[in-house]
JSON list of C-alpha atoms in Angstrom, two decimals:
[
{"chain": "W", "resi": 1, "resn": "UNK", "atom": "CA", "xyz": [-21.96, -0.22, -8.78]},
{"chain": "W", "resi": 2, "resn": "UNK", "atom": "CA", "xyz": [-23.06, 3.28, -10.32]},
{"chain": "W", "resi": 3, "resn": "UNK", "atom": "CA", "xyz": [-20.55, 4.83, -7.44]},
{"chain": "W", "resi": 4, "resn": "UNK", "atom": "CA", "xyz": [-17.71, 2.61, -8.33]},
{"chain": "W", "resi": 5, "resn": "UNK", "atom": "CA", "xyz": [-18.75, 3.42, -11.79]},
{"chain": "W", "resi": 6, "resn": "UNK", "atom": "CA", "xyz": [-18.27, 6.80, -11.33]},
{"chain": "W", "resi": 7, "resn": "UNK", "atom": "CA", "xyz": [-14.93, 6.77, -9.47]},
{"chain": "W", "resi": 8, "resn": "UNK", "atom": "CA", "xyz": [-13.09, 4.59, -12.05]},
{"chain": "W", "resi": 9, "resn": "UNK", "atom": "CA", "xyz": [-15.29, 6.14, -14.84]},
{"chain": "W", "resi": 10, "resn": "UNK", "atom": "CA", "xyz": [-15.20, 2.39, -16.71]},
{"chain": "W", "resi": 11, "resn": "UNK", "atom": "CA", "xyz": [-18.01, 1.13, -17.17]},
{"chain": "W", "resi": 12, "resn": "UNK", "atom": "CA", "xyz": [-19.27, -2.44, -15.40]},
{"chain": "W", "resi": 13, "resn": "UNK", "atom": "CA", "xyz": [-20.78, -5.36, -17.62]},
{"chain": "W", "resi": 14, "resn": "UNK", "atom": "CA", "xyz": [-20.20, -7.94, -14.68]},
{"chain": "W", "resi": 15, "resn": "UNK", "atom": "CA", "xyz": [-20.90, -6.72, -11.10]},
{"chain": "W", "resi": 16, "resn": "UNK", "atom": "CA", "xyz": [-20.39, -9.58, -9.39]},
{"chain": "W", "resi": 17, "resn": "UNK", "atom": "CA", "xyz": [-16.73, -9.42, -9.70]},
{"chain": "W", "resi": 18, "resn": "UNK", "atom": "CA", "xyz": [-17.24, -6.39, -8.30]},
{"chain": "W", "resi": 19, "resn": "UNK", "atom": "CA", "xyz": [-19.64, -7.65, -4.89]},
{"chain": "W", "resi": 20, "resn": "UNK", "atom": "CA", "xyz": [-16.67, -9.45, -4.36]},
{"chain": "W", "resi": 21, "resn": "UNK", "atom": "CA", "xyz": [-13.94, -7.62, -4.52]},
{"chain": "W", "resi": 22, "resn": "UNK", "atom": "CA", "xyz": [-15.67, -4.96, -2.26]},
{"chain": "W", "resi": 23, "resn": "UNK", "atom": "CA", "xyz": [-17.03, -7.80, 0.12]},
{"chain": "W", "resi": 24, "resn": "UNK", "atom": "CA", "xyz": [-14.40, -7.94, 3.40]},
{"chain": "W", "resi": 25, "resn": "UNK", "atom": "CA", "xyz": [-13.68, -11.17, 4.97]},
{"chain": "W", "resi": 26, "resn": "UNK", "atom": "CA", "xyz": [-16.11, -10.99, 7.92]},
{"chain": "W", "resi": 27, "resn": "UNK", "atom": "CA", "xyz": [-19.24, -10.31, 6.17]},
{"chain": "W", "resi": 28, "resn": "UNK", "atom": "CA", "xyz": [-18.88, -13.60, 4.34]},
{"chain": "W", "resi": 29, "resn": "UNK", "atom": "CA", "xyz": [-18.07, -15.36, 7.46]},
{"chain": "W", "resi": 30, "resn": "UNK", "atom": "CA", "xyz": [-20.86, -13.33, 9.24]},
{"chain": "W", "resi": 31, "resn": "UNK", "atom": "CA", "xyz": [-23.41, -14.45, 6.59]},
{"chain": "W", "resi": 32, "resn": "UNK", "atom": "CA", "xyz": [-22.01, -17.90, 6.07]},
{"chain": "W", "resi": 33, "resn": "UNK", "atom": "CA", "xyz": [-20.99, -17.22, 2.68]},
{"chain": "W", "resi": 34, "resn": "UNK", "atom": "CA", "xyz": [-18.36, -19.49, 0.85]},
{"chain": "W", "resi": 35, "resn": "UNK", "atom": "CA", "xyz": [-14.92, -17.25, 1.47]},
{"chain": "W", "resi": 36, "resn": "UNK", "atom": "CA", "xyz": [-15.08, -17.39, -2.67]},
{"chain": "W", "resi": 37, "resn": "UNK", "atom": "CA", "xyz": [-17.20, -14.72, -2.32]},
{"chain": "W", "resi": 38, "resn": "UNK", "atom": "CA", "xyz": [-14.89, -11.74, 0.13]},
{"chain": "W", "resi": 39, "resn": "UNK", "atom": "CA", "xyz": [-12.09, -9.98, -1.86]},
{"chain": "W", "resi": 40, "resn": "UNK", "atom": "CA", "xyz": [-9.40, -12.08, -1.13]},
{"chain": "W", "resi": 41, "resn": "UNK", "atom": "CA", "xyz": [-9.01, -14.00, -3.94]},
{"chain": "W", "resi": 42, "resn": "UNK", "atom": "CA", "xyz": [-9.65, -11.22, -6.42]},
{"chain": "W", "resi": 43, "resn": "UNK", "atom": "CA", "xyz": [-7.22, -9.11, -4.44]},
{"chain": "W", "resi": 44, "resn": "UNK", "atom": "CA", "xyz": [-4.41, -11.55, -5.31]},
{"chain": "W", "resi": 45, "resn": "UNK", "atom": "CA", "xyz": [-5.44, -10.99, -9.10]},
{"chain": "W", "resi": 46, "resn": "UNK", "atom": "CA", "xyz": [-5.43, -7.54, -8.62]},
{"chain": "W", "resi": 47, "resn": "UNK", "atom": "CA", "xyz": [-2.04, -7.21, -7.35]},
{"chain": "W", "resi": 48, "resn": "UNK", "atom": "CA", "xyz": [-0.56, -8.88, -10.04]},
{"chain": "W", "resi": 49, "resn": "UNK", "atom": "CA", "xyz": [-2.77, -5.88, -12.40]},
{"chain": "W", "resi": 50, "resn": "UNK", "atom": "CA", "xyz": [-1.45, -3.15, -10.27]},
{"chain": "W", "resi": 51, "resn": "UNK", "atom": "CA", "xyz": [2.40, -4.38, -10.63]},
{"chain": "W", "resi": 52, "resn": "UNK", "atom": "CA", "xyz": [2.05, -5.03, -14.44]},
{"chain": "W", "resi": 53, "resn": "UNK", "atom": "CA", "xyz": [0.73, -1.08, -14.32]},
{"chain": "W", "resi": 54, "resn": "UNK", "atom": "CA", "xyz": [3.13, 0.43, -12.00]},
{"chain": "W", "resi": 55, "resn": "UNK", "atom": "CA", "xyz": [6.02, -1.70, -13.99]},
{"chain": "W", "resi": 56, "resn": "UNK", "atom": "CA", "xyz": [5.04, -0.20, -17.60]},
{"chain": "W", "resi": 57, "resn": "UNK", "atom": "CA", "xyz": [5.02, 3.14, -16.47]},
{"chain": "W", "resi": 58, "resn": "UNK", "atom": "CA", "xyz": [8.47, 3.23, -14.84]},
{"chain": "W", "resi": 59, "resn": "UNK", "atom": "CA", "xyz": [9.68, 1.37, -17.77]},
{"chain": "W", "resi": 60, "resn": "UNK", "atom": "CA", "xyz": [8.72, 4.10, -19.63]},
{"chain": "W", "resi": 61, "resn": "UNK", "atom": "CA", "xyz": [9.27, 6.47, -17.45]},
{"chain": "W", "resi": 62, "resn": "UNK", "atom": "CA", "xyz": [12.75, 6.37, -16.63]},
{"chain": "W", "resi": 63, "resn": "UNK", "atom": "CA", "xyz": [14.33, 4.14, -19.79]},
{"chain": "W", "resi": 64, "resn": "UNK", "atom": "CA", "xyz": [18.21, 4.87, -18.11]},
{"chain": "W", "resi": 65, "resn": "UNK", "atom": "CA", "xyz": [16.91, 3.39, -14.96]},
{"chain": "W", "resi": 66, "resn": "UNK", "atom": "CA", "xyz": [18.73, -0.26, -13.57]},
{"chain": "W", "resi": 67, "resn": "UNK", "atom": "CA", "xyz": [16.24, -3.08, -12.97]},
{"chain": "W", "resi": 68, "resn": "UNK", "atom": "CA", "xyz": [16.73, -3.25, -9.27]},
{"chain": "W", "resi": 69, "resn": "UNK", "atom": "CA", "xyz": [16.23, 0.90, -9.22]},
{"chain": "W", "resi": 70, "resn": "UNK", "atom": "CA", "xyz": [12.78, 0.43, -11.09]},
{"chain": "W", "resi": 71, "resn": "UNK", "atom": "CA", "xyz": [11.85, -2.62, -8.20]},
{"chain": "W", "resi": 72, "resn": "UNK", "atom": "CA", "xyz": [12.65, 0.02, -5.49]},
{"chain": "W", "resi": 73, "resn": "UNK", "atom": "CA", "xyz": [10.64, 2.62, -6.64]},
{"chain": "W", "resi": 74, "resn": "UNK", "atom": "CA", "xyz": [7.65, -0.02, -7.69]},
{"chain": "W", "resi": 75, "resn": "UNK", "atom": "CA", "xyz": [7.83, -1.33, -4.50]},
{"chain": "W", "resi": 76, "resn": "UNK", "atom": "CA", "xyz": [7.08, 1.27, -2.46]},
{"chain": "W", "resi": 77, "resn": "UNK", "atom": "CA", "xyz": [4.65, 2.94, -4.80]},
{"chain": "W", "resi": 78, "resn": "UNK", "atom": "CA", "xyz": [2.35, -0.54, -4.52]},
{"chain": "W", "resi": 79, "resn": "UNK", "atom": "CA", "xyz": [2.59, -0.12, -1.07]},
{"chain": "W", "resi": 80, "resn": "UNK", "atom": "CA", "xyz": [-0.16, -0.56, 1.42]},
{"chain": "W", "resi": 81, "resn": "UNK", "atom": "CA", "xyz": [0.32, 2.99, 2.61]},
{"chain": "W", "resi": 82, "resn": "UNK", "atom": "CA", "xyz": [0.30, 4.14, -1.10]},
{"chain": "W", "resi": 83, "resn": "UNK", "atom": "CA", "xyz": [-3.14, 2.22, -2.05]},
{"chain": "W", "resi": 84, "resn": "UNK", "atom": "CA", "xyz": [-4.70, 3.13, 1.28]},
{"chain": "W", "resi": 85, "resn": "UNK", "atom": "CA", "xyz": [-4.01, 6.67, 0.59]},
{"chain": "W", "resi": 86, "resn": "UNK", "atom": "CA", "xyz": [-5.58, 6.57, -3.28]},
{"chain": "W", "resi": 87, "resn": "UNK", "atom": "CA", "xyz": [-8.49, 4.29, -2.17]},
{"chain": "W", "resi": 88, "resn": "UNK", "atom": "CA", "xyz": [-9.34, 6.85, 0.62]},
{"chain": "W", "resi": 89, "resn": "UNK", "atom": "CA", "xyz": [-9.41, 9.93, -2.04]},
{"chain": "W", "resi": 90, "resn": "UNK", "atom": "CA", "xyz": [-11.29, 8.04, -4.43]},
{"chain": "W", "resi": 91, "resn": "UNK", "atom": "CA", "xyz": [-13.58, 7.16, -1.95]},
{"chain": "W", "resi": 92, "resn": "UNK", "atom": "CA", "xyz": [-13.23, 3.51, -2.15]},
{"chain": "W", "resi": 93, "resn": "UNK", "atom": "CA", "xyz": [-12.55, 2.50, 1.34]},
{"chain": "W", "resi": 94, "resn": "UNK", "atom": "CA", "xyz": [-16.33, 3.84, 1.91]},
{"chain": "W", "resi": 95, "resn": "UNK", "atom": "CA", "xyz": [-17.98, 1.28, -0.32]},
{"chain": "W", "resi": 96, "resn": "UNK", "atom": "CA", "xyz": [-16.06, -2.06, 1.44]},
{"chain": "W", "resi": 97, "resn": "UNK", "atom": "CA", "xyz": [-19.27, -4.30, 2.72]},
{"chain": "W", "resi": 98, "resn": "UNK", "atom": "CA", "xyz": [-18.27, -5.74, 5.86]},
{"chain": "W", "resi": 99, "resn": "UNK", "atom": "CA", "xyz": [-20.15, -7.51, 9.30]},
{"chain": "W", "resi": 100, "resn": "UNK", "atom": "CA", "xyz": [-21.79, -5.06, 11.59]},
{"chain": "W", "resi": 101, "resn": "UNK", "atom": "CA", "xyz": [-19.19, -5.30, 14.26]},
{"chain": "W", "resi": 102, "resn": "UNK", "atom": "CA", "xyz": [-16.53, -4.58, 12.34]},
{"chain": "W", "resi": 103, "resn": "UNK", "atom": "CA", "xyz": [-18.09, -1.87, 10.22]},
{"chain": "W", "resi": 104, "resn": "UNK", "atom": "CA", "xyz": [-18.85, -0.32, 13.75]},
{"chain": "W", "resi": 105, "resn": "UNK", "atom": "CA", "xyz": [-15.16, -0.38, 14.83]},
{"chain": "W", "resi": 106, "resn": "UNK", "atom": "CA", "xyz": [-14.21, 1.61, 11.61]},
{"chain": "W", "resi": 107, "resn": "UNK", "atom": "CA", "xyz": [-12.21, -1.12, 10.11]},
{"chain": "W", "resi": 108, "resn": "UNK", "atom": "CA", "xyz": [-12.75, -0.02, 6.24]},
{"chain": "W", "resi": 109, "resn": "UNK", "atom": "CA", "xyz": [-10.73, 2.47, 7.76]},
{"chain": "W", "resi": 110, "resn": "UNK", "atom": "CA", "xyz": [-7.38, 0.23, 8.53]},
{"chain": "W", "resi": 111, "resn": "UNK", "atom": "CA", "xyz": [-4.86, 0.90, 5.71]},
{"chain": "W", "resi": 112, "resn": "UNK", "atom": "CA", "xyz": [-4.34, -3.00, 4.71]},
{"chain": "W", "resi": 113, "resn": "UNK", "atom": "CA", "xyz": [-8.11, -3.45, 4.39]},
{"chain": "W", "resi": 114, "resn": "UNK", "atom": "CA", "xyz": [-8.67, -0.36, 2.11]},
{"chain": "W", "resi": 115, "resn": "UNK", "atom": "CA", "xyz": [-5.51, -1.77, 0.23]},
{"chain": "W", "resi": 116, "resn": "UNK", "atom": "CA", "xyz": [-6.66, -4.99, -0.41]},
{"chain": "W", "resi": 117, "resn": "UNK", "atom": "CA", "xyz": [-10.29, -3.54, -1.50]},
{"chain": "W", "resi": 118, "resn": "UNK", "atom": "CA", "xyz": [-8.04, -1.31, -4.45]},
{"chain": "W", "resi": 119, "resn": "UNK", "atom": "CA", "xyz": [-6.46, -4.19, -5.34]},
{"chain": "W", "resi": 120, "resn": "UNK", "atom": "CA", "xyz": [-9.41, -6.46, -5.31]},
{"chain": "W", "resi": 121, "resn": "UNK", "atom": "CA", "xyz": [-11.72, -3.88, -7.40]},
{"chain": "W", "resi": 122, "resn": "UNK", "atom": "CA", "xyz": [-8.38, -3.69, -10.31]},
{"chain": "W", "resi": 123, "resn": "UNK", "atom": "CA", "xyz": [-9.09, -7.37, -10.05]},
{"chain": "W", "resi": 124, "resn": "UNK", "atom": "CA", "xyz": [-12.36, -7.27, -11.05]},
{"chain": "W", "resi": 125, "resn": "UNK", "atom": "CA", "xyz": [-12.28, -4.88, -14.19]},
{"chain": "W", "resi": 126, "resn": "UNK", "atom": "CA", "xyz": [-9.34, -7.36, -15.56]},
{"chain": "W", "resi": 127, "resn": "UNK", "atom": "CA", "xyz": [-11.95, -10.28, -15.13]},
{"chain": "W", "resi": 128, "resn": "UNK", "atom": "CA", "xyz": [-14.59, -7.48, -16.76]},
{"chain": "W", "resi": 129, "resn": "UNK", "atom": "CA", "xyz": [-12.42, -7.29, -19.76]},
{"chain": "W", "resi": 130, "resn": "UNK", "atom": "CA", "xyz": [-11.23, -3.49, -19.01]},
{"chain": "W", "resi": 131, "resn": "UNK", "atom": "CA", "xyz": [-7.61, -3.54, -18.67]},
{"chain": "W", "resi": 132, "resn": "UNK", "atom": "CA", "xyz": [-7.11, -1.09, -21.67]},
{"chain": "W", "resi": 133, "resn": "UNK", "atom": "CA", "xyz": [-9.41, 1.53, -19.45]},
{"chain": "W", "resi": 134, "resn": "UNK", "atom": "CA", "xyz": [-7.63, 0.74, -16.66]},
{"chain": "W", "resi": 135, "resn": "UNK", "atom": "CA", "xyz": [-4.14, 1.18, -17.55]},
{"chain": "W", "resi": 136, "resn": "UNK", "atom": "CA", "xyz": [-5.14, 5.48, -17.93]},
{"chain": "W", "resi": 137, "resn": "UNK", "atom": "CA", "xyz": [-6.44, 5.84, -14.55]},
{"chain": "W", "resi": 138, "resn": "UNK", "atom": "CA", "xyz": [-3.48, 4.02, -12.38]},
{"chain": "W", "resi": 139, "resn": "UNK", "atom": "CA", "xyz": [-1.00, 5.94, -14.51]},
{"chain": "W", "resi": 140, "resn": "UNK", "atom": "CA", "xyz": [-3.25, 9.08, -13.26]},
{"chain": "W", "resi": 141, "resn": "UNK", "atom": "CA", "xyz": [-3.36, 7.65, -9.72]},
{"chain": "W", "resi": 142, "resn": "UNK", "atom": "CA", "xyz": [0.36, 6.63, -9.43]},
{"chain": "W", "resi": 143, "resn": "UNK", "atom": "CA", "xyz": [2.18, 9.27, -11.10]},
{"chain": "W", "resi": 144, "resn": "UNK", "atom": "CA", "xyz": [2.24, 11.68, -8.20]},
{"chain": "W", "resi": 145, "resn": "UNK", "atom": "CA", "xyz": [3.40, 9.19, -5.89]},
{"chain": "W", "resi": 146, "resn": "UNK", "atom": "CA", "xyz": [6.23, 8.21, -8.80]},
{"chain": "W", "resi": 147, "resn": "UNK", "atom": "CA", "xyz": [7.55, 11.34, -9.10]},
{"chain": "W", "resi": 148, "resn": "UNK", "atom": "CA", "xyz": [7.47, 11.86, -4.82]},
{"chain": "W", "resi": 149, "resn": "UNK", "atom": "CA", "xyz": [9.18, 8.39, -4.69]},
{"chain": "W", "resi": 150, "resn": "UNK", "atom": "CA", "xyz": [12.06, 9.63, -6.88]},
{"chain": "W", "resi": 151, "resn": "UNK", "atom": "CA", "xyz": [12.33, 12.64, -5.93]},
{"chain": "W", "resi": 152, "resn": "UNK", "atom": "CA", "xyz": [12.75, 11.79, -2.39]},
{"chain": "W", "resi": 153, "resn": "UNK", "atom": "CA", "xyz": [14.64, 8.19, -2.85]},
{"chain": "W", "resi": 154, "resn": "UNK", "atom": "CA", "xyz": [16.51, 8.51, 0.39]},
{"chain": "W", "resi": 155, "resn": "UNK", "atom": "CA", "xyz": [13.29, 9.40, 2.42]},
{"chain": "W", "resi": 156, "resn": "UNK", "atom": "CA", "xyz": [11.52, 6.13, 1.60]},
{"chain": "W", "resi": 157, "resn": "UNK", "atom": "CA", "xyz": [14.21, 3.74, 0.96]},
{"chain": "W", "resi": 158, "resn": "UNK", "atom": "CA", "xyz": [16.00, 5.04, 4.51]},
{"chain": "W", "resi": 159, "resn": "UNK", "atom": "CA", "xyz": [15.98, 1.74, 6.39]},
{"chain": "W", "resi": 160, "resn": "UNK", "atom": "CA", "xyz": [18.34, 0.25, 3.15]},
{"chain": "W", "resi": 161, "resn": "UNK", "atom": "CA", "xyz": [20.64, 2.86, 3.49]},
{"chain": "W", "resi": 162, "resn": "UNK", "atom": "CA", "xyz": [20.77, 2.58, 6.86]},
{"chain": "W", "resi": 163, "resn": "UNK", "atom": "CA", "xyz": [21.34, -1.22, 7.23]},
{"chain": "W", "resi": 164, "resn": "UNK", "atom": "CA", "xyz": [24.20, -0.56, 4.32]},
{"chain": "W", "resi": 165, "resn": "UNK", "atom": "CA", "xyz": [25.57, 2.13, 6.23]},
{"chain": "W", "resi": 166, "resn": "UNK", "atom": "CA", "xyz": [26.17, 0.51, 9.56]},
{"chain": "W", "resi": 167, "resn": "UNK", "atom": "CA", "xyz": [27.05, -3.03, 8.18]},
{"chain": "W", "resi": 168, "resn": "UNK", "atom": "CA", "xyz": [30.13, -1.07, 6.18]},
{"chain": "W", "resi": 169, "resn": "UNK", "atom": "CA", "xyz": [31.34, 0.49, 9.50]},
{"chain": "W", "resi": 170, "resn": "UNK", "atom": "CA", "xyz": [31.21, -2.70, 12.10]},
{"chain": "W", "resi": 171, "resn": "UNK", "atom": "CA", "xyz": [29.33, -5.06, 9.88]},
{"chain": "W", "resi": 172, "resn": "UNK", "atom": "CA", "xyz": [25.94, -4.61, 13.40]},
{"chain": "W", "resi": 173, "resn": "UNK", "atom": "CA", "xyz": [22.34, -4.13, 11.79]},
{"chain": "W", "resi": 174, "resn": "UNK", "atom": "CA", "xyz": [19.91, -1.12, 13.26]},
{"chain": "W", "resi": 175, "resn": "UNK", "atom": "CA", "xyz": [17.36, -2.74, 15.71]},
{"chain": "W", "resi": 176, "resn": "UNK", "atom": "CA", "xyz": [13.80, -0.95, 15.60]},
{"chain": "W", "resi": 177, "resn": "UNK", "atom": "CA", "xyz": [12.08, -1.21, 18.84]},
{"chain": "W", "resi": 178, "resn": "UNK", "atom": "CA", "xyz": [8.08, -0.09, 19.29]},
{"chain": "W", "resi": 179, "resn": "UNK", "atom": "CA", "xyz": [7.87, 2.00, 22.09]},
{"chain": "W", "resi": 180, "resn": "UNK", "atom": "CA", "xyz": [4.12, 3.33, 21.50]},
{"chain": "W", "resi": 181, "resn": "UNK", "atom": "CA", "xyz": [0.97, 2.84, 20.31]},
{"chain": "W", "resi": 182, "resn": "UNK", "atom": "CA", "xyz": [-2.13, 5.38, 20.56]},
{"chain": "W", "resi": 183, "resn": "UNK", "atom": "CA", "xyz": [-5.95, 5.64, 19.03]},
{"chain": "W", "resi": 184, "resn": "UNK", "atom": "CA", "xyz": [-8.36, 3.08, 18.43]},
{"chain": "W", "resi": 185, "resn": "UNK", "atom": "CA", "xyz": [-7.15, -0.29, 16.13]},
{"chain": "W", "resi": 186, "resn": "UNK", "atom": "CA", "xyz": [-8.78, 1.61, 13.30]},
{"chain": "W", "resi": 187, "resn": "UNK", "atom": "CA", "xyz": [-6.47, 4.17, 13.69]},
{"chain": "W", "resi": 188, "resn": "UNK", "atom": "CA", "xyz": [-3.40, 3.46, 15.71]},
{"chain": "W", "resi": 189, "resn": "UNK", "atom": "CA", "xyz": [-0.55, 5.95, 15.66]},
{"chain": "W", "resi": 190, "resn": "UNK", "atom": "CA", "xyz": [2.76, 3.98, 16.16]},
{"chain": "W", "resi": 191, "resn": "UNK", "atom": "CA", "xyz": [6.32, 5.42, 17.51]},
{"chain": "W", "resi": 192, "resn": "UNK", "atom": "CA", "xyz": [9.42, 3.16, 17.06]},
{"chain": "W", "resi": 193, "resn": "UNK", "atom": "CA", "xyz": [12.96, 3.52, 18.33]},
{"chain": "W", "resi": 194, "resn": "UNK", "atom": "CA", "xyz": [16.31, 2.70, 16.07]},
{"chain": "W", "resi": 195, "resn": "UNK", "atom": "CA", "xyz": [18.96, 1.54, 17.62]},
{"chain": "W", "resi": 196, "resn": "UNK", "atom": "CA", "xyz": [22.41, 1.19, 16.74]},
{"chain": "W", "resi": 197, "resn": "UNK", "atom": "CA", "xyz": [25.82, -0.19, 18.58]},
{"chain": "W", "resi": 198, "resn": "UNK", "atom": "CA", "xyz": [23.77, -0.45, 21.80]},
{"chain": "W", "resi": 199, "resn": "UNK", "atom": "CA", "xyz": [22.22, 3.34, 21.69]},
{"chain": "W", "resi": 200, "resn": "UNK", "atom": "CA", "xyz": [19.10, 4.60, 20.78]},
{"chain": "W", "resi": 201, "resn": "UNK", "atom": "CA", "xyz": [20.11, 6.85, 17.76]},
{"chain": "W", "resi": 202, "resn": "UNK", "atom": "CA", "xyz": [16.54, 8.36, 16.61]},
{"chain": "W", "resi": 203, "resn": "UNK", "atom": "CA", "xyz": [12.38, 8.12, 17.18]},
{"chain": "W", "resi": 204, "resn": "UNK", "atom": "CA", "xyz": [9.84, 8.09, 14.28]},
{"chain": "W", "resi": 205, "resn": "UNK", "atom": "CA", "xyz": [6.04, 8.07, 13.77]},
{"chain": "W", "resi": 206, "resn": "UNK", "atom": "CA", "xyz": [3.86, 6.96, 11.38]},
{"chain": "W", "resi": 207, "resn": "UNK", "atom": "CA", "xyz": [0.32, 5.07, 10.86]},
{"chain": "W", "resi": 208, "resn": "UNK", "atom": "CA", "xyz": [1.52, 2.00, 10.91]},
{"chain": "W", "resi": 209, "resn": "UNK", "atom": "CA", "xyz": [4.76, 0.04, 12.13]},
{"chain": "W", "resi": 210, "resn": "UNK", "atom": "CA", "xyz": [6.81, 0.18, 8.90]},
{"chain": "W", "resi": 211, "resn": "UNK", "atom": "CA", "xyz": [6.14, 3.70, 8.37]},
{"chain": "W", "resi": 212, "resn": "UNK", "atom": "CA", "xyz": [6.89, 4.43, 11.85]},
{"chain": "W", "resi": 213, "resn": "UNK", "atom": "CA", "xyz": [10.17, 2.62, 10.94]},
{"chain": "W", "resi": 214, "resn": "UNK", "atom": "CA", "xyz": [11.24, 4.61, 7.76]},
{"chain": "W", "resi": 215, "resn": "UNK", "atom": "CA", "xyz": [10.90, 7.73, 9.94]},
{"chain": "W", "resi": 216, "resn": "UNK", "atom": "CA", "xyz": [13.05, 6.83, 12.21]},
{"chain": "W", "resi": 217, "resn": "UNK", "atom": "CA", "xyz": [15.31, 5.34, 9.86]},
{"chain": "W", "resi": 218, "resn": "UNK", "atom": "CA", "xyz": [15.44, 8.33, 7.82]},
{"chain": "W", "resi": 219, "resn": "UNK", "atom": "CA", "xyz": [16.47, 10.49, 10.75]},
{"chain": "W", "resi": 220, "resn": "UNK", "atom": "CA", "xyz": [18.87, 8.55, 11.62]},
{"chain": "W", "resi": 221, "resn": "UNK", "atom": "CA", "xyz": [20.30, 8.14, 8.41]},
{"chain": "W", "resi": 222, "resn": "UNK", "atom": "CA", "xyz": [20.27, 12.36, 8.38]},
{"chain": "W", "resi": 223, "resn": "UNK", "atom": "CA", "xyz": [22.37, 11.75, 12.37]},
{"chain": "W", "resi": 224, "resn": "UNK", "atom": "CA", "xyz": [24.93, 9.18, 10.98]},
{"chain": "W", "resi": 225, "resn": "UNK", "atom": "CA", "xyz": [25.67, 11.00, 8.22]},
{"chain": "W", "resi": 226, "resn": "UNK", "atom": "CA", "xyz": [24.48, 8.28, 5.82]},
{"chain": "W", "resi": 227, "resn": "UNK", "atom": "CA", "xyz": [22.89, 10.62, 3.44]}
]
């Protein structure tokens, strides 16, 4: 608790919201403990914190912005890849509580677990009554990857344009293929294929599948001529 503490800098009146939002799925099953007591419920209150967050500060962010530009950008900014990457420079993902198999095979280190554990924690300091502390740090924790997100549209929202693209010439849809997978499960390294009007039109990597995807997408998109 005094770490958590000290990453969020708000203060903790009840910590067993907090046991359970850093508590992963198998050390509850491991133990026999009733699944009310893993992350998984307090990650789905969490996410609902993080959106209501990441939604005010677009809002006011961008006030000329459409509704469905503000969903893109939110979208991708509450992404697993986004949360994984805070949670891991926090220090977060080192604090998950977990069986000893699975602590063994590294999986705190698998970008949906460290996710959920974000979530779960934002969760928790609703339920402890410290929303008004919270809403500071996510705006200090998602700003950079705001500003990256709209700066660099195209880059992340590539498989879009691309489906938009080819359905305007012959009305056919890209087709990702996964061609490769390296590293251990806790830290796979995925390469996927695009292709379009029966031809492979560009590779991409990435840590997991759908970022493998937007890479591959993107160059693509850069090929075409989409963007």
């Amino acid at each position: 608790m005094n770490e958590l503490e000290n990453i969020f800098a708000i203060s903790i009146d009840n910590p067993v919201f907090f046991k359970r939002a850093l508590t992963h799925p198998s050390y509850t099953k491991e133990n026999d403990i009733p699944y009310t007591e893993n992350y998984e419920r307090m990650e789905f209150l969490g996410d609902a914190v993080l959106k209501l967050a990441a939604s005010r500060i677009l809002f006011e962010m961008y006030p000329d912005y459409t509704e469905g530009d503000l969903s893109k950008i939110r979208s991708i900014v509450v992404s697993d890849s986004t949360l994984s990457k805070i949670a891991h420079d926090i220090g977060l993902c080192d604090l998950i509580i977990m069986a000893r198999h699975e602590a063994k095979q590294g999986i705190a280190n698998i970008e949906s677990v460290c996710a959920c554990a974000f979530e779960a924690v934002l969760g928790a300091y609703y339920m402890d009554n410290k929303l008004a502390s919270l809403i500071p740090f996510l705006e200090k924790m998602l700003m950079p990857y705001i500003k990256e997100v709209d700066k660099n549209f195209e880059k992340y929202n590539a498989k879009a344009i691309l489906q938009e693209y080819t359905q305007s010439l012959t009305k056919e849809t890209p087709v990702y293929n996964l061609v490769n997978e390296t590293g251990p499960d806790h830290n796979k390294t995925f390469e996927v294929e695009v292709s379009y009007h029966g031809r492979v039109v560009a590779k991409g990597t990435g840590k997991s599948k759908k970022e493998a995807e937007q890479h591959a997408a993107y160059d693509a998109c850069k090929i075409l001529g989409a963007i």
